[in-house]
Amino acid sequence: MNETDMENLSIRRLDSVEPGFASALRQVLAFEASEDEAIDRAAAQILADVRARGDDAVLEYTRRFDRVEASSMGALELSQAQLEAALEDLEPKRRAALEAAAARVRAYHEKQKIECGSHSWEYTESDGTMLGQKVTPLDRVGLYVPGGKAAYPSSVLMNAIPARVAGVKEVIMVVPTPGGVRNELVLAAAQIAGVDRVFTIGGAQAVGALAYGTATLPQVDKIVGPGNAYVAAAKRRVFGTVGIDMIAGPSEILVICDGTTDPDWVAMDLFSQAEHDELAQSILLCPDAEYLNRVEASIQRQLPTMPRREVIAASLAGRGALIKVRDMEEACEIANAIAPEHLEISAENPRQWSEKIRHAGAIFLGRYTSESLGDYCAGPNHVLPTSRTARFSSPLGVYDFQKRSSLIEVSEGGAQMLGQIAAELAYGEGLQAHARSAEYRFKRS
């Protein structure tokens, strides 16, 4: 998109009272993740090779794709001293910001651990039978972090800290270093977050090493963290061998505004997601048509000042929308249908409207709550469901790094009562061994 195109950026305008609005909205929301068969085949081949040849395959792909020569996997592992040096070498203001963000993320997830049923429990019935649930953290988690200059240290904090709070014994991070270039801020974040081991590998080969294990890198129980199309394809394929967090789509923001917020603020909030990616989505819902005009004018005025203006312009032109709604009630109904990753309620009484929201990854209440604060330092996790999966999915949290086991201890008396029920149902299903297993525990007269 050239400068002339940006000066005449046309962002889609919709009105909920117009015929065909529902169809037009579906078109705006339509996004099919490209299931590129060539990418999927390449990822499958790399995974099979890593599974068969382990370290040697990982070293070969690292030479080929990242242009990094290493004689062994051990040479690609960073020491704790190197992580500590990355932290110590940070400019003081940057280090203070990183540590403050980490402290807030940790505090939030500590609270989450208490409130979200992260403790084992049990109860005893009148005949002495005990029933309950045991909550245990995962043993080992792998964290994938994209490499290069566009790496995101905030993602290290958001993925590693909840794992640590959950009680995961070992967190292993993989991060590619194309051309041998390391992102020191990412390494500093790993040190602050308590990452145990860091390997400078990436791509589908790193996912394979985490999922299957090699002589040097042990197999993990779950892989979390964002990556490119090859990483996403590899994560999708190893699911079942290990757990994964999610396959994330492009970033999304939906702003509900009553027209009382500075339009420059709202325009910049829309930019904040649009600058991620040409496929990112930024939508504004408002009952005031004149306010939408003011936001559109602000977009046109501010866009040329943005360093990533070409990406923002492509995103807004391709997947953005300014939508006039009948009222704030309807805005909330539409928001629930969209089920956005990020939802800002920029209004005088945000809590009144938040009570009507059922589907959103994160809800930002009030005009002072910019989505970017949630990305970096508010405390709640910024790993959120995209592509309308907020209808049935949740943000990454402590609970994603724990599992639950049922506890059953049946007393002699309980075996008599439960055994009769179980045997009757087992005979009904034609499973005689099940029935007899229960009956053998009956008291004999």
XYZ file of C-alpha atoms in Angstrom, residues 46-365:
320
model
C 10.801 -32.205 9.867
C 8.976 -33.742 12.839
C 9.529 -37.264 11.519
C 13.221 -36.537 10.978
C 13.661 -35.099 14.480
C 11.846 -38.071 15.967
C 14.160 -40.460 14.115
C 17.520 -38.663 14.354
C 17.142 -36.413 17.397
C 19.982 -33.957 17.999
C 21.557 -34.508 14.574
C 18.358 -33.504 12.782
C 17.879 -30.421 14.950
C 21.470 -29.318 14.298
C 21.024 -29.813 10.551
C 17.829 -27.750 10.367
C 19.330 -25.043 12.570
C 22.247 -24.743 10.130
C 19.882 -24.668 7.154
C 17.190 -22.295 8.405
C 18.925 -20.132 11.030
C 22.445 -20.160 9.540
C 23.890 -21.165 12.907
C 26.733 -23.692 12.979
C 27.014 -25.814 16.118
C 28.948 -28.998 16.784
C 26.422 -30.240 19.326
C 23.073 -29.410 20.896
C 24.972 -28.530 24.033
C 26.559 -25.661 22.133
C 23.072 -24.291 21.443
C 22.077 -24.213 25.111
C 22.575 -20.953 26.975
C 23.883 -21.048 30.518
C 22.225 -19.394 33.488
C 25.266 -17.097 33.585
C 24.453 -15.911 30.056
C 20.836 -15.240 31.019
C 21.960 -13.354 34.110
C 24.396 -11.318 31.994
C 21.568 -10.386 29.610
C 19.578 -9.119 32.588
C 22.505 -7.243 34.125
C 23.337 -5.543 30.823
C 19.856 -4.088 30.359
C 19.445 -0.339 30.489
C 18.138 0.374 34.037
C 14.806 1.851 32.953
C 14.093 -1.109 30.646
C 15.039 -3.588 33.367
C 12.811 -1.843 35.905
C 9.863 -1.987 33.496
C 10.436 -5.686 32.811
C 10.683 -6.506 36.514
C 7.585 -4.440 37.347
C 5.587 -6.219 34.645
C 6.797 -9.621 35.884
C 5.817 -8.787 39.461
C 2.293 -7.830 38.407
C 1.864 -10.918 36.221
C 3.099 -13.107 39.084
C 0.786 -11.459 41.634
C -2.257 -11.918 39.400
C -1.533 -15.584 38.751
C -0.850 -16.257 42.430
C -4.342 -14.906 43.116
C -5.720 -16.960 40.248
C -4.182 -20.105 41.710
C -6.080 -19.541 44.959
C -9.408 -18.628 43.366
C -9.590 -21.178 40.538
C -9.632 -24.439 42.456
C -5.926 -25.189 42.350
C -5.941 -27.192 45.575
C -6.730 -30.851 46.114
C -9.941 -31.632 48.006
C -11.879 -34.589 49.373
C -14.956 -35.511 51.388
C -16.063 -38.619 53.284
C -19.495 -40.221 53.013
C -21.406 -41.703 55.960
C -20.155 -45.261 55.309
C -16.514 -44.121 55.266
C -16.069 -43.909 51.498
C -13.780 -41.022 50.527
C -14.107 -39.158 47.231
C -12.043 -36.230 46.022
C -9.692 -34.699 43.506
C -5.918 -34.354 43.474
C -4.434 -31.335 41.694
C -0.848 -31.675 40.472
C 1.341 -29.459 38.273
C 2.852 -30.718 35.035
C 6.403 -32.012 35.339
C 7.980 -30.211 32.382
C 6.775 -27.508 29.991
C 8.276 -26.232 26.741
C 7.984 -22.546 25.857
C 8.368 -21.517 22.225
C 9.463 -17.908 21.696
C 9.775 -16.403 18.195
C 13.275 -15.183 17.385
C 14.862 -12.288 15.562
C 14.466 -8.581 16.220
C 10.656 -8.806 16.478
C 10.744 -11.134 19.489
C 8.403 -10.374 22.364
C 9.794 -10.539 25.914
C 6.282 -9.949 27.261
C 5.290 -13.354 25.867
C 8.068 -14.977 27.892
C 6.600 -13.504 31.075
C 3.019 -14.419 30.178
C 3.860 -18.041 29.386
C 6.586 -18.873 31.892
C 5.282 -17.158 35.035
C 1.923 -19.007 35.220
C 3.812 -22.283 34.757
C 6.092 -21.390 37.638
C 3.178 -20.310 39.842
C 1.413 -23.588 39.044
C 4.438 -25.480 40.361
C 5.856 -26.864 37.099
C 9.196 -28.458 37.966
C 11.074 -27.516 34.797
C 10.465 -24.871 32.131
C 12.492 -25.209 28.925
C 12.511 -22.340 26.432
C 13.422 -22.557 22.764
C 14.134 -19.389 20.791
C 15.734 -19.226 17.335
C 18.648 -16.868 16.761
C 18.744 -16.246 12.990
C 22.294 -15.557 11.936
C 23.343 -16.023 15.540
C 21.634 -12.776 16.619
C 20.131 -12.991 20.102
C 17.429 -10.778 21.547
C 18.881 -9.845 24.924
C 15.555 -8.546 26.233
C 13.984 -11.970 25.653
C 16.840 -13.654 27.505
C 16.528 -11.176 30.372
C 12.803 -11.925 30.555
C 13.593 -15.644 30.730
C 15.869 -15.014 33.697
C 13.260 -12.917 35.508
C 10.494 -15.450 34.812
C 12.513 -18.366 36.172
C 13.098 -20.363 32.983
C 15.366 -23.337 33.727
C 16.966 -24.057 30.341
C 17.180 -22.130 27.072
C 18.064 -23.617 23.678
C 18.686 -21.356 20.679
C 16.647 -23.425 18.235
C 13.354 -22.703 16.508
C 10.872 -23.753 13.866
C 9.158 -27.109 13.524
C 12.431 -28.779 14.542
C 12.278 -27.135 17.977
C 8.659 -28.232 18.409
C 9.695 -31.765 17.487
C 12.585 -31.748 19.953
C 10.251 -30.620 22.753
C 7.529 -33.095 21.822
C 9.660 -36.207 21.302
C 12.804 -35.415 23.251
C 16.387 -35.873 22.078
C 19.575 -37.051 23.757
C 20.137 -33.475 24.970
C 16.693 -31.923 25.259
C 14.186 -33.885 27.380
C 10.600 -34.468 26.278
C 8.105 -32.002 27.742
C 4.476 -32.563 28.727
C 3.067 -29.429 27.106
C 4.194 -26.823 24.567
C 3.035 -23.205 24.833
C 3.898 -20.013 23.006
C 3.327 -18.403 19.588
C 5.149 -19.063 16.342
C 4.961 -18.840 12.559
C 2.937 -21.078 10.226
C 5.490 -23.911 10.450
C 5.448 -23.802 14.244
C 1.629 -23.782 14.265
C 1.512 -26.750 11.872
C 4.026 -28.643 14.010
C 2.121 -27.909 17.234
C -1.084 -29.131 15.634
C 0.622 -32.384 14.617
C 2.270 -33.164 17.976
C -0.932 -32.550 19.954
C -1.781 -35.834 21.632
C 1.858 -36.742 22.135
C 2.070 -33.582 24.239
C -0.442 -30.928 25.216
C -0.491 -27.535 23.517
C -1.966 -24.198 24.563
C -3.811 -23.162 21.396
C -3.357 -22.429 17.707
C -3.720 -18.660 17.690
C -5.078 -16.674 14.773
C -4.488 -12.992 13.964
C -4.898 -10.493 16.797
C -8.292 -8.833 17.322
C -9.726 -5.820 19.126
C -13.365 -4.811 19.421
C -14.134 -1.427 20.983
C -17.607 -0.595 22.287
C -17.845 3.160 22.817
C -20.705 5.412 23.902
C -19.120 8.427 22.204
C -17.658 10.025 25.330
C -14.006 9.023 24.841
C -11.473 11.173 22.970
C -11.639 9.844 19.377
C -7.841 10.023 19.115
C -7.600 7.506 21.958
C -9.969 5.089 20.262
C -8.251 5.453 16.879
C -4.914 4.600 18.484
C -6.472 1.616 20.269
C -7.600 0.323 16.870
C -4.067 0.900 15.549
C -2.607 -1.053 18.476
C -3.894 -4.330 17.082
C -3.767 -3.410 13.403
C 0.003 -2.839 13.634
C 0.570 -6.507 14.529
C -0.323 -7.969 11.176
C -2.132 -7.229 7.910
C -4.691 -9.875 8.950
C -5.301 -8.394 12.416
C -8.826 -7.125 13.034
C -9.933 -3.821 14.600
C -13.653 -3.021 14.943
C -15.490 -0.132 16.632
C -19.162 -0.270 17.682
C -20.903 2.991 18.613
C -24.504 4.301 18.550
C -23.320 7.812 17.565
C -22.718 8.254 13.807
C -21.043 11.633 14.267
C -18.593 10.103 16.742
C -17.711 7.408 14.191
C -16.966 10.207 11.713
C -14.610 11.815 14.233
C -12.802 8.517 14.833
C -12.446 7.980 11.087
C -11.007 11.484 10.709
C -8.561 10.750 13.526
C -7.493 7.539 11.786
C -6.765 9.464 8.576
C -4.866 12.166 10.485
C -2.770 9.907 12.720
C -1.984 7.098 10.291
C 0.849 8.906 8.424
C 2.680 9.416 11.742
C 2.868 5.697 12.534
C 6.121 3.788 11.823
C 4.092 0.674 10.894
C 1.532 2.647 8.896
C 1.562 0.306 5.899
C 0.678 -2.712 8.039
C -1.983 -0.705 9.914
C -3.518 0.567 6.681
C -3.667 -2.908 5.148
C -5.257 -4.326 8.289
C -7.896 -1.600 8.604
C -8.754 -1.656 4.904
C -8.953 -5.434 4.733
C -10.518 -6.461 8.042
C -11.409 -3.297 9.972
C -14.865 -1.773 10.453
C -16.632 1.185 12.046
C -20.156 0.053 12.902
C -23.120 2.193 13.946
C -25.455 0.337 16.289
C -28.922 1.213 17.593
C -27.765 1.483 21.197
C -25.268 0.079 23.688
C -27.521 -2.931 24.322
C -27.193 -3.949 20.696
C -23.453 -3.283 20.814
C -23.169 -5.879 23.579
C -25.254 -8.376 21.592
C -22.979 -7.957 18.577
C -19.900 -8.231 20.795
C -21.124 -11.594 22.079
C -21.619 -12.779 18.500
C -18.090 -11.671 17.566
C -16.503 -13.155 20.737
C -13.353 -11.029 20.342
C -9.888 -11.670 21.696
C -9.754 -8.163 23.232
C -12.897 -6.184 24.106
C -12.680 -2.564 25.232
C -15.779 -1.002 26.798
C -14.957 2.693 26.563
C -18.029 4.182 28.206
C -19.270 6.147 31.211
C -20.572 3.052 33.025
C -18.418 0.188 31.726
C -19.412 -2.310 34.406
C -23.074 -1.928 33.519
C -22.290 -3.109 30.004
C -19.692 -5.717 30.983
C -22.427 -7.629 32.810
C -24.011 -8.276 29.419
C -20.814 -9.710 27.910
C -20.520 -13.504 27.822
C -17.867 -14.080 25.173
C -14.511 -12.273 25.151
C -10.916 -13.269 25.826
C -10.231 -10.171 27.931
C -12.534 -7.274 28.830
C -10.998 -3.811 29.313
C -13.306 -1.571 31.344
